[in-house]
Amino acid sequence: MRRSIWAIAFVVSAVSAAPAVARDARFRIDVPAGDLTDALATLSSQTGASIGIAVHSRGIESSAVRGRHSVADALAMMLATTPFAAERIGPTIWRLIPRQPPIDRDAPSIRPLADIIVTARKIPEALSRIATPIAVYVPRAVARARGSTGIHDVAATIEGLSVTNLGPGRDRPFIRGIADSPFNGFSQSTVSVNIDDARVTYDAPEPGLRLVDIARVEVLKGPQGPLYGTGALGGVYRIVTNRPVPGSFDSVATMGFEQIADGGVGADASGMINVPVFAARAALRFVGYVHAESGWVKNATATDKVNDTRILGARAAFRIIPATGWTVDVGATRQRIDVRDSQYVDIDADDLTRSNRLPEPSSTKFSLVSATVAGPIGAQRLTLATSHAWQDSSETYDLTPMASALGFASGRTYVDSRRHRVFDQEVRVESAEGHHFAWTAGASYLAATTVAVGTLRDENRRALPFSFALHRAATEAALFADGSLEILPRMRAGLGGRLFRATTNDERREEIDVAVTARARIGITPSASLTYSLAEDRIVYIRFGTAFRPGGLDPTNITTARYDSDEIRSIDVGSRVSLDRGRLSLSGGGFRSSWFNVQSDYLLEDGLVGTRNAGDALIVGFEGAVEWRPGDWSLRAWATAQRARLEKAPEGVDLPADRRLPIVPDLSAKLEVDRTVTIADRRITFTLGGAYRGHSRLSFDPGLDRAMGGYAIFHADAFTTVEGLGVHLGVSNLSNNRADSFAFGNPFRIRTERQYTPLQPRTINLSLASHF
């Protein structure tokens, strides 16, 4: 812990040493006169503002803007000779609209909910008008003050997103009930994890990425095969980072401390520096963070808590604007997670002390390098993106009860080491914004390799003559297109598709048995949608989506020695509505997904993991979300009700009615209320929230169909600013609930004991954030 505190202090001091300059929202801007669409893209690149275009702007001349200006002033000068004006719909979000008559300044003011420009569908779109189920997590002031959050924080905010709880760097996300297995086997993940334009996982867990200095997280729900390729059966989890801003120097530092009941003191810190270079034509952005979390689970013979966690990460990005409308982005990310021991217990979820066992540490290392070039080609926009991601992990398990089953009674621990590599390349063209026919089309290539090695060790940590090894190489080459056309007034029809060729080459070795197979599959994954606009801010839609996942090697299958590909087809009916002059936002809808030939990782009798086809599944459900901001208080709520069941065995035989898909609950909901008050001339925002996670099951496999969930958890927060310093005080798990969040921890002991992962006990957090 002492080393972590010193590392935190170093991060803060490095950022604090930067020159202290006032944050005046003025930028160095250099945009020449020219095509309005290109000029707006350059302005966005130089200031970091999001500018949505709801009109046809290509071919219209804009005025030049040079010097130091706010975004509002720059837009006013740029649009002075055009028939358009800029409307502000968020702190850094604008949209282009036709000029309106002068505003009646005596009219009562309102606080509309800010729309968000999202790019998950590979074209800029306003969230309120997207004809697909999507949710967006935008860090609020509390999250920015905390500095560092993760996927579990996103899941607590967004309906339909579920995550296992093995620990950071080992968790698997699932969207809308499309869950195949809680075990980290070798089937391709059902959720595509992306950072900006880079796909970073194939069959690896979500790497436990800390959400530091990000713009938002976009969660596309339902099968996304046409745009994201094989494996995106459940949807897409996309992290959008803050890009370098060439027009302004900026720096931020955060520092926080937490006290965990039944645990100890933890701390975290993060820092960001944005440095413009070459006037307003380039910038560098550096981000660093460290997170030290105290454990709360105790081993029977230990005197301290065993599951301490340390996370250290950094990100560097460079942006250059070589010409009007063009950007070149190059970046690198590095993160390391070290967990001292596992976080499950074996008596019941209320008892945070487990029976004596050998230490089970884990570590995850994640690296990413990426480059993106984007700019106008005539009336269209070209994007070229390439990336390479590395993820290495090591997990140690106490296998004492199962050592004899592996043929070595002296075995004590099993070390599972894996190396994942993903290379992603894409080139695409998209139509001009604001056009009646909006489209994107392109080509992509993905290559993923996985190397897994299992080692058995005795009580002296010596390797025993047991070997497990797997090597997989998978590729996907594809052509894709997606677009929508206004076919009638207020009605748009969308159509998309992906023509792909996917190959897998597997080699698996257990003791002396070797199997190699290579198989290629050519296929098409289509999508279609129909949208009707009841008004500018009220739409209803119906969407059909598909996705495909290639098969692989399964030596335990004595008939074919492999598992086959699976696919999913889904129908969504939904709506997005804005009422009360923009202060009330409603969204929701129903969905039905048919999942054929479900691939599922499962535990063998010896504790190792295999993959098989489990049968056919059906997922039906409804979800809804509401946000209301009538004044100095606001309300946010969401709920999901779904039924995710395995209905048919691989042979087509009907299964019992309650063969639940793993992890995902039938019912989940959340309610959160903010209230801003003035105390001693200080504006303070108080937040009180609660969430309910319904009952779920660990697995549909015989002997592992164990219940978990069925609990409510509450939190409270207070946030204010003091002389530009953001101050946050929060308490999570107010009632100190110790319900079982995940009924699994060790694959070699799960068949001989019950396992529980208690919720993190009540935690008090104090965080500070400041701009310099």
PDB file of C-alpha atoms in Angstrom, residues 299-487:
ATOM      1  CA  ASN A 299      -8.470 -16.120   4.558  1.00  0.00           C
ATOM      2  CA  ALA A 300      -9.005 -18.218   7.671  1.00  0.00           C
ATOM      3  CA  THR A 301      -5.299 -18.291   8.576  1.00  0.00           C
ATOM      4  CA  ALA A 302      -4.455 -14.770   7.364  1.00  0.00           C
ATOM      5  CA  THR A 303      -4.290 -11.707   9.591  1.00  0.00           C
ATOM      6  CA  ASP A 304      -5.115  -9.202   6.864  1.00  0.00           C
ATOM      7  CA  LYS A 305      -7.472  -8.912   3.895  1.00  0.00           C
ATOM      8  CA  VAL A 306      -6.297 -10.855   0.877  1.00  0.00           C
ATOM      9  CA  ASN A 307      -7.927  -9.334  -2.219  1.00  0.00           C
ATOM     10  CA  ASP A 308      -6.050  -6.019  -2.468  1.00  0.00           C
ATOM     11  CA  THR A 309      -6.012  -4.549  -6.005  1.00  0.00           C
ATOM     12  CA  ARG A 310      -3.511  -2.255  -7.720  1.00  0.00           C
ATOM     13  CA  ILE A 311      -4.130  -0.656 -11.121  1.00  0.00           C
ATOM     14  CA  LEU A 312      -1.621   1.517 -12.954  1.00  0.00           C
ATOM     15  CA  GLY A 313      -2.315   3.007 -16.382  1.00  0.00           C
ATOM     16  CA  ALA A 314      -1.332   5.670 -18.896  1.00  0.00           C
ATOM     17  CA  ARG A 315      -2.511   6.957 -22.252  1.00  0.00           C
ATOM     18  CA  ALA A 316      -0.838   9.254 -24.768  1.00  0.00           C
ATOM     19  CA  ALA A 317      -2.467  10.756 -27.852  1.00  0.00           C
ATOM     20  CA  PHE A 318      -1.312  13.068 -30.624  1.00  0.00           C
ATOM     21  CA  ARG A 319      -3.610  14.919 -33.024  1.00  0.00           C
ATOM     22  CA  ILE A 320      -2.575  16.937 -36.029  1.00  0.00           C
ATOM     23  CA  ILE A 321      -4.745  18.884 -38.453  1.00  0.00           C
ATOM     24  CA  PRO A 322      -2.814  18.774 -41.754  1.00  0.00           C
ATOM     25  CA  ALA A 323      -5.546  20.492 -43.795  1.00  0.00           C
ATOM     26  CA  THR A 324      -9.023  21.906 -43.390  1.00  0.00           C
ATOM     27  CA  GLY A 325     -11.398  19.137 -42.358  1.00  0.00           C
ATOM     28  CA  TRP A 326      -8.648  16.531 -41.920  1.00  0.00           C
ATOM     29  CA  THR A 327      -7.364  14.980 -38.676  1.00  0.00           C
ATOM     30  CA  VAL A 328      -4.636  12.470 -37.926  1.00  0.00           C
ATOM     31  CA  ASP A 329      -4.808  10.772 -34.513  1.00  0.00           C
ATOM     32  CA  VAL A 330      -2.122   8.499 -33.079  1.00  0.00           C
ATOM     33  CA  GLY A 331      -2.390   7.003 -29.612  1.00  0.00           C
ATOM     34  CA  ALA A 332      -1.081   4.434 -27.167  1.00  0.00           C
ATOM     35  CA  THR A 333      -2.608   2.964 -24.007  1.00  0.00           C
ATOM     36  CA  ARG A 334      -1.047   0.829 -21.292  1.00  0.00           C
ATOM     37  CA  GLN A 335      -2.620  -0.605 -18.133  1.00  0.00           C
ATOM     38  CA  ARG A 336      -1.616  -3.190 -15.542  1.00  0.00           C
ATOM     39  CA  ILE A 337      -3.825  -4.806 -12.893  1.00  0.00           C
ATOM     40  CA  ASP A 338      -2.464  -6.854  -9.992  1.00  0.00           C
ATOM     41  CA  VAL A 339      -4.858  -8.593  -7.603  1.00  0.00           C
ATOM     42  CA  ARG A 340      -3.312 -10.200  -4.550  1.00  0.00           C
ATOM     43  CA  ASP A 341      -5.957 -12.912  -4.159  1.00  0.00           C
ATOM     44  CA  SER A 342      -9.464 -13.883  -5.266  1.00  0.00           C
ATOM     45  CA  GLN A 343     -12.595 -12.314  -3.755  1.00  0.00           C
ATOM     46  CA  TYR A 344     -14.989 -15.237  -3.230  1.00  0.00           C
ATOM     47  CA  VAL A 345     -15.941 -16.950   0.033  1.00  0.00           C
ATOM     48  CA  ASP A 346     -17.223 -20.461   0.693  1.00  0.00           C
ATOM     49  CA  ILE A 347     -19.457 -20.296   3.775  1.00  0.00           C
ATOM     50  CA  ASP A 348     -22.111 -17.751   2.831  1.00  0.00           C
ATOM     51  CA  ALA A 349     -22.157 -14.261   1.392  1.00  0.00           C
ATOM     52  CA  ASP A 350     -22.561 -12.698   4.871  1.00  0.00           C
ATOM     53  CA  ASP A 351     -19.281 -14.131   6.107  1.00  0.00           C
ATOM     54  CA  LEU A 352     -16.244 -12.350   4.654  1.00  0.00           C
ATOM     55  CA  THR A 353     -13.845 -15.020   5.952  1.00  0.00           C
ATOM     56  CA  ARG A 354     -13.309 -18.143   3.872  1.00  0.00           C
ATOM     57  CA  SER A 355     -11.751 -21.503   4.622  1.00  0.00           C
ATOM     58  CA  ASN A 356      -7.999 -21.759   4.411  1.00  0.00           C
ATOM     59  CA  ARG A 357      -6.578 -22.143   0.917  1.00  0.00           C
ATOM     60  CA  LEU A 358      -3.517 -21.305  -1.120  1.00  0.00           C
ATOM     61  CA  PRO A 359      -3.179 -17.745  -2.522  1.00  0.00           C
ATOM     62  CA  GLU A 360      -4.897 -17.175  -5.873  1.00  0.00           C
ATOM     63  CA  PRO A 361      -3.320 -14.012  -7.337  1.00  0.00           C
ATOM     64  CA  SER A 362      -4.038 -12.696 -10.823  1.00  0.00           C
ATOM     65  CA  SER A 363      -2.604 -10.060 -13.126  1.00  0.00           C
ATOM     66  CA  THR A 364      -3.653  -8.480 -16.424  1.00  0.00           C
ATOM     67  CA  LYS A 365      -1.572  -6.355 -18.769  1.00  0.00           C
ATOM     68  CA  PHE A 366      -3.251  -4.438 -21.583  1.00  0.00           C
ATOM     69  CA  SER A 367      -1.633  -2.407 -24.364  1.00  0.00           C
ATOM     70  CA  LEU A 368      -3.029  -0.652 -27.422  1.00  0.00           C
ATOM     71  CA  VAL A 369      -1.541   1.367 -30.262  1.00  0.00           C
ATOM     72  CA  SER A 370      -3.830   2.973 -32.821  1.00  0.00           C
ATOM     73  CA  ALA A 371      -3.900   5.458 -35.665  1.00  0.00           C
ATOM     74  CA  THR A 372      -6.832   7.108 -37.429  1.00  0.00           C
ATOM     75  CA  VAL A 373      -6.874   9.425 -40.430  1.00  0.00           C
ATOM     76  CA  ALA A 374     -10.131  11.156 -41.380  1.00  0.00           C
ATOM     77  CA  GLY A 375     -11.127  13.899 -43.789  1.00  0.00           C
ATOM     78  CA  PRO A 376     -13.327  14.942 -46.706  1.00  0.00           C
ATOM     79  CA  ILE A 377     -13.200  13.347 -50.139  1.00  0.00           C
ATOM     80  CA  GLY A 378     -15.510  15.508 -52.207  1.00  0.00           C
ATOM     81  CA  ALA A 379     -18.889  15.517 -50.488  1.00  0.00           C
ATOM     82  CA  GLN A 380     -18.066  12.374 -48.503  1.00  0.00           C
ATOM     83  CA  ARG A 381     -15.815  11.737 -45.531  1.00  0.00           C
ATOM     84  CA  LEU A 382     -13.052   9.113 -45.507  1.00  0.00           C
ATOM     85  CA  THR A 383     -11.815   7.317 -42.382  1.00  0.00           C
ATOM     86  CA  LEU A 384      -8.843   4.963 -42.171  1.00  0.00           C
ATOM     87  CA  ALA A 385      -8.288   3.281 -38.810  1.00  0.00           C
ATOM     88  CA  THR A 386      -5.761   0.712 -37.686  1.00  0.00           C
ATOM     89  CA  SER A 387      -4.935  -0.692 -34.267  1.00  0.00           C
ATOM     90  CA  HIS A 388      -3.144  -3.491 -32.466  1.00  0.00           C
ATOM     91  CA  ALA A 389      -4.152  -4.611 -28.958  1.00  0.00           C
ATOM     92  CA  TRP A 390      -2.248  -6.903 -26.571  1.00  0.00           C
ATOM     93  CA  GLN A 391      -3.746  -8.493 -23.463  1.00  0.00           C
ATOM     94  CA  ASP A 392      -1.745 -10.847 -21.241  1.00  0.00           C
ATOM     95  CA  SER A 393      -3.157 -12.476 -18.139  1.00  0.00           C
ATOM     96  CA  SER A 394      -2.121 -14.911 -15.444  1.00  0.00           C
ATOM     97  CA  GLU A 395      -4.473 -16.527 -12.928  1.00  0.00           C
ATOM     98  CA  THR A 396      -3.568 -18.946 -10.151  1.00  0.00           C
ATOM     99  CA  TYR A 397      -6.076 -21.389  -8.618  1.00  0.00           C
ATOM    100  CA  ASP A 398      -5.891 -23.690  -5.623  1.00  0.00           C
ATOM    101  CA  LEU A 399      -6.816 -27.089  -7.127  1.00  0.00           C
ATOM    102  CA  THR A 400      -6.103 -29.316  -4.132  1.00  0.00           C
ATOM    103  CA  PRO A 401      -9.472 -31.177  -4.318  1.00  0.00           C
ATOM    104  CA  MET A 402      -9.070 -31.880  -8.054  1.00  0.00           C
ATOM    105  CA  ALA A 403      -5.360 -32.726  -8.241  1.00  0.00           C
ATOM    106  CA  SER A 404      -5.982 -36.466  -8.510  1.00  0.00           C
ATOM    107  CA  ALA A 405      -8.461 -35.940 -11.375  1.00  0.00           C
ATOM    108  CA  LEU A 406      -5.633 -34.333 -13.351  1.00  0.00           C
ATOM    109  CA  GLY A 407      -3.401 -37.340 -12.624  1.00  0.00           C
ATOM    110  CA  PHE A 408      -1.087 -35.700 -10.087  1.00  0.00           C
ATOM    111  CA  ALA A 409      -2.063 -36.061  -6.444  1.00  0.00           C
ATOM    112  CA  SER A 410       0.820 -33.774  -5.473  1.00  0.00           C
ATOM    113  CA  GLY A 411      -0.593 -30.899  -7.501  1.00  0.00           C
ATOM    114  CA  ARG A 412      -1.547 -27.820  -5.478  1.00  0.00           C
ATOM    115  CA  THR A 413      -2.004 -24.894  -7.861  1.00  0.00           C
ATOM    116  CA  TYR A 414      -2.940 -24.443 -11.489  1.00  0.00           C
ATOM    117  CA  VAL A 415      -1.563 -21.405 -13.342  1.00  0.00           C
ATOM    118  CA  ASP A 416      -3.599 -20.294 -16.352  1.00  0.00           C
ATOM    119  CA  SER A 417      -1.538 -18.004 -18.601  1.00  0.00           C
ATOM    120  CA  ARG A 418      -3.008 -16.430 -21.725  1.00  0.00           C
ATOM    121  CA  ARG A 419      -1.860 -14.066 -24.450  1.00  0.00           C
ATOM    122  CA  HIS A 420      -4.408 -12.345 -26.664  1.00  0.00           C
ATOM    123  CA  ARG A 421      -3.598 -10.263 -29.743  1.00  0.00           C
ATOM    124  CA  VAL A 422      -6.067  -8.351 -31.936  1.00  0.00           C
ATOM    125  CA  PHE A 423      -5.109  -6.485 -35.111  1.00  0.00           C
ATOM    126  CA  ASP A 424      -7.931  -4.379 -36.563  1.00  0.00           C
ATOM    127  CA  GLN A 425      -7.916  -2.454 -39.848  1.00  0.00           C
ATOM    128  CA  GLU A 426     -10.811  -0.551 -41.401  1.00  0.00           C
ATOM    129  CA  VAL A 427     -11.383   1.918 -44.202  1.00  0.00           C
ATOM    130  CA  ARG A 428     -14.802   3.472 -44.667  1.00  0.00           C
ATOM    131  CA  VAL A 429     -16.568   6.339 -46.406  1.00  0.00           C
ATOM    132  CA  GLU A 430     -19.602   8.122 -45.035  1.00  0.00           C
ATOM    133  CA  SER A 431     -22.071  10.524 -46.594  1.00  0.00           C
ATOM    134  CA  ALA A 432     -22.293  14.234 -45.901  1.00  0.00           C
ATOM    135  CA  GLU A 433     -24.194  15.106 -42.718  1.00  0.00           C
ATOM    136  CA  GLY A 434     -27.731  16.400 -42.915  1.00  0.00           C
ATOM    137  CA  HIS A 435     -28.491  14.625 -46.203  1.00  0.00           C
ATOM    138  CA  HIS A 436     -31.752  12.789 -46.902  1.00  0.00           C
ATOM    139  CA  PHE A 437     -29.703   9.664 -47.697  1.00  0.00           C
ATOM    140  CA  ALA A 438     -27.242   8.962 -44.864  1.00  0.00           C
ATOM    141  CA  TRP A 439     -24.870   6.045 -45.359  1.00  0.00           C
ATOM    142  CA  THR A 440     -21.512   4.509 -44.561  1.00  0.00           C
ATOM    143  CA  ALA A 441     -19.651   1.767 -46.430  1.00  0.00           C
ATOM    144  CA  GLY A 442     -16.230   0.204 -46.164  1.00  0.00           C
ATOM    145  CA  ALA A 443     -13.949  -2.772 -45.781  1.00  0.00           C
ATOM    146  CA  SER A 444     -12.323  -4.270 -42.706  1.00  0.00           C
ATOM    147  CA  TYR A 445      -9.818  -6.907 -41.724  1.00  0.00           C
ATOM    148  CA  LEU A 446      -9.345  -8.410 -38.268  1.00  0.00           C
ATOM    149  CA  ALA A 447      -6.768 -10.939 -37.101  1.00  0.00           C
ATOM    150  CA  ALA A 448      -6.875 -12.357 -33.578  1.00  0.00           C
ATOM    151  CA  THR A 449      -4.575 -14.875 -31.919  1.00  0.00           C
ATOM    152  CA  THR A 450      -4.873 -16.564 -28.542  1.00  0.00           C
ATOM    153  CA  VAL A 451      -2.188 -18.606 -26.820  1.00  0.00           C
ATOM    154  CA  ALA A 452      -3.142 -20.336 -23.560  1.00  0.00           C
ATOM    155  CA  VAL A 453      -0.862 -22.461 -21.387  1.00  0.00           C
ATOM    156  CA  GLY A 454      -1.905 -24.315 -18.242  1.00  0.00           C
ATOM    157  CA  THR A 455       0.743 -25.352 -15.719  1.00  0.00           C
ATOM    158  CA  LEU A 456       0.327 -27.636 -12.703  1.00  0.00           C
ATOM    159  CA  ARG A 457       2.572 -26.922  -9.683  1.00  0.00           C
ATOM    160  CA  ASP A 458       3.258 -28.772  -6.451  1.00  0.00           C
ATOM    161  CA  GLU A 459       3.503 -27.330  -2.938  1.00  0.00           C
ATOM    162  CA  ASN A 460       7.043 -26.095  -3.675  1.00  0.00           C
ATOM    163  CA  ARG A 461       5.822 -24.327  -6.847  1.00  0.00           C
ATOM    164  CA  ARG A 462       7.674 -26.782  -9.072  1.00  0.00           C
ATOM    165  CA  ALA A 463       6.054 -27.533 -12.425  1.00  0.00           C
ATOM    166  CA  LEU A 464       4.676 -31.057 -12.786  1.00  0.00           C
ATOM    167  CA  PRO A 465       4.762 -33.023 -16.090  1.00  0.00           C
ATOM    168  CA  PHE A 466       1.265 -31.945 -17.049  1.00  0.00           C
ATOM    169  CA  SER A 467       0.625 -29.736 -20.054  1.00  0.00           C
ATOM    170  CA  PHE A 468      -2.322 -27.934 -21.509  1.00  0.00           C
ATOM    171  CA  ALA A 469      -1.855 -25.619 -24.455  1.00  0.00           C
ATOM    172  CA  LEU A 470      -4.102 -23.948 -26.977  1.00  0.00           C
ATOM    173  CA  HIS A 471      -3.195 -21.798 -29.957  1.00  0.00           C
ATOM    174  CA  ARG A 472      -5.897 -20.141 -32.035  1.00  0.00           C
ATOM    175  CA  ALA A 473      -5.647 -17.822 -35.016  1.00  0.00           C
ATOM    176  CA  ALA A 474      -8.853 -16.242 -36.339  1.00  0.00           C
ATOM    177  CA  THR A 475      -9.345 -13.785 -39.178  1.00  0.00           C
ATOM    178  CA  GLU A 476     -12.242 -11.902 -40.674  1.00  0.00           C
ATOM    179  CA  ALA A 477     -12.210  -9.985 -43.955  1.00  0.00           C
ATOM    180  CA  ALA A 478     -15.407  -8.104 -44.738  1.00  0.00           C
ATOM    181  CA  LEU A 479     -17.216  -5.571 -46.876  1.00  0.00           C
ATOM    182  CA  PHE A 480     -20.014  -3.664 -45.133  1.00  0.00           C
ATOM    183  CA  ALA A 481     -22.575  -0.958 -45.782  1.00  0.00           C
ATOM    184  CA  ASP A 482     -25.335   0.687 -43.782  1.00  0.00           C
ATOM    185  CA  GLY A 483     -27.656   3.541 -44.691  1.00  0.00           C
ATOM    186  CA  SER A 484     -31.058   5.118 -44.312  1.00  0.00           C
ATOM    187  CA  LEU A 485     -33.235   7.012 -46.777  1.00  0.00           C
ATOM    188  CA  GLU A 486     -36.214   9.307 -46.257  1.00  0.00           C
ATOM    189  CA  ILE A 487     -38.879   7.415 -48.218  1.00  0.00           C
TER     190      ILE A 487
END
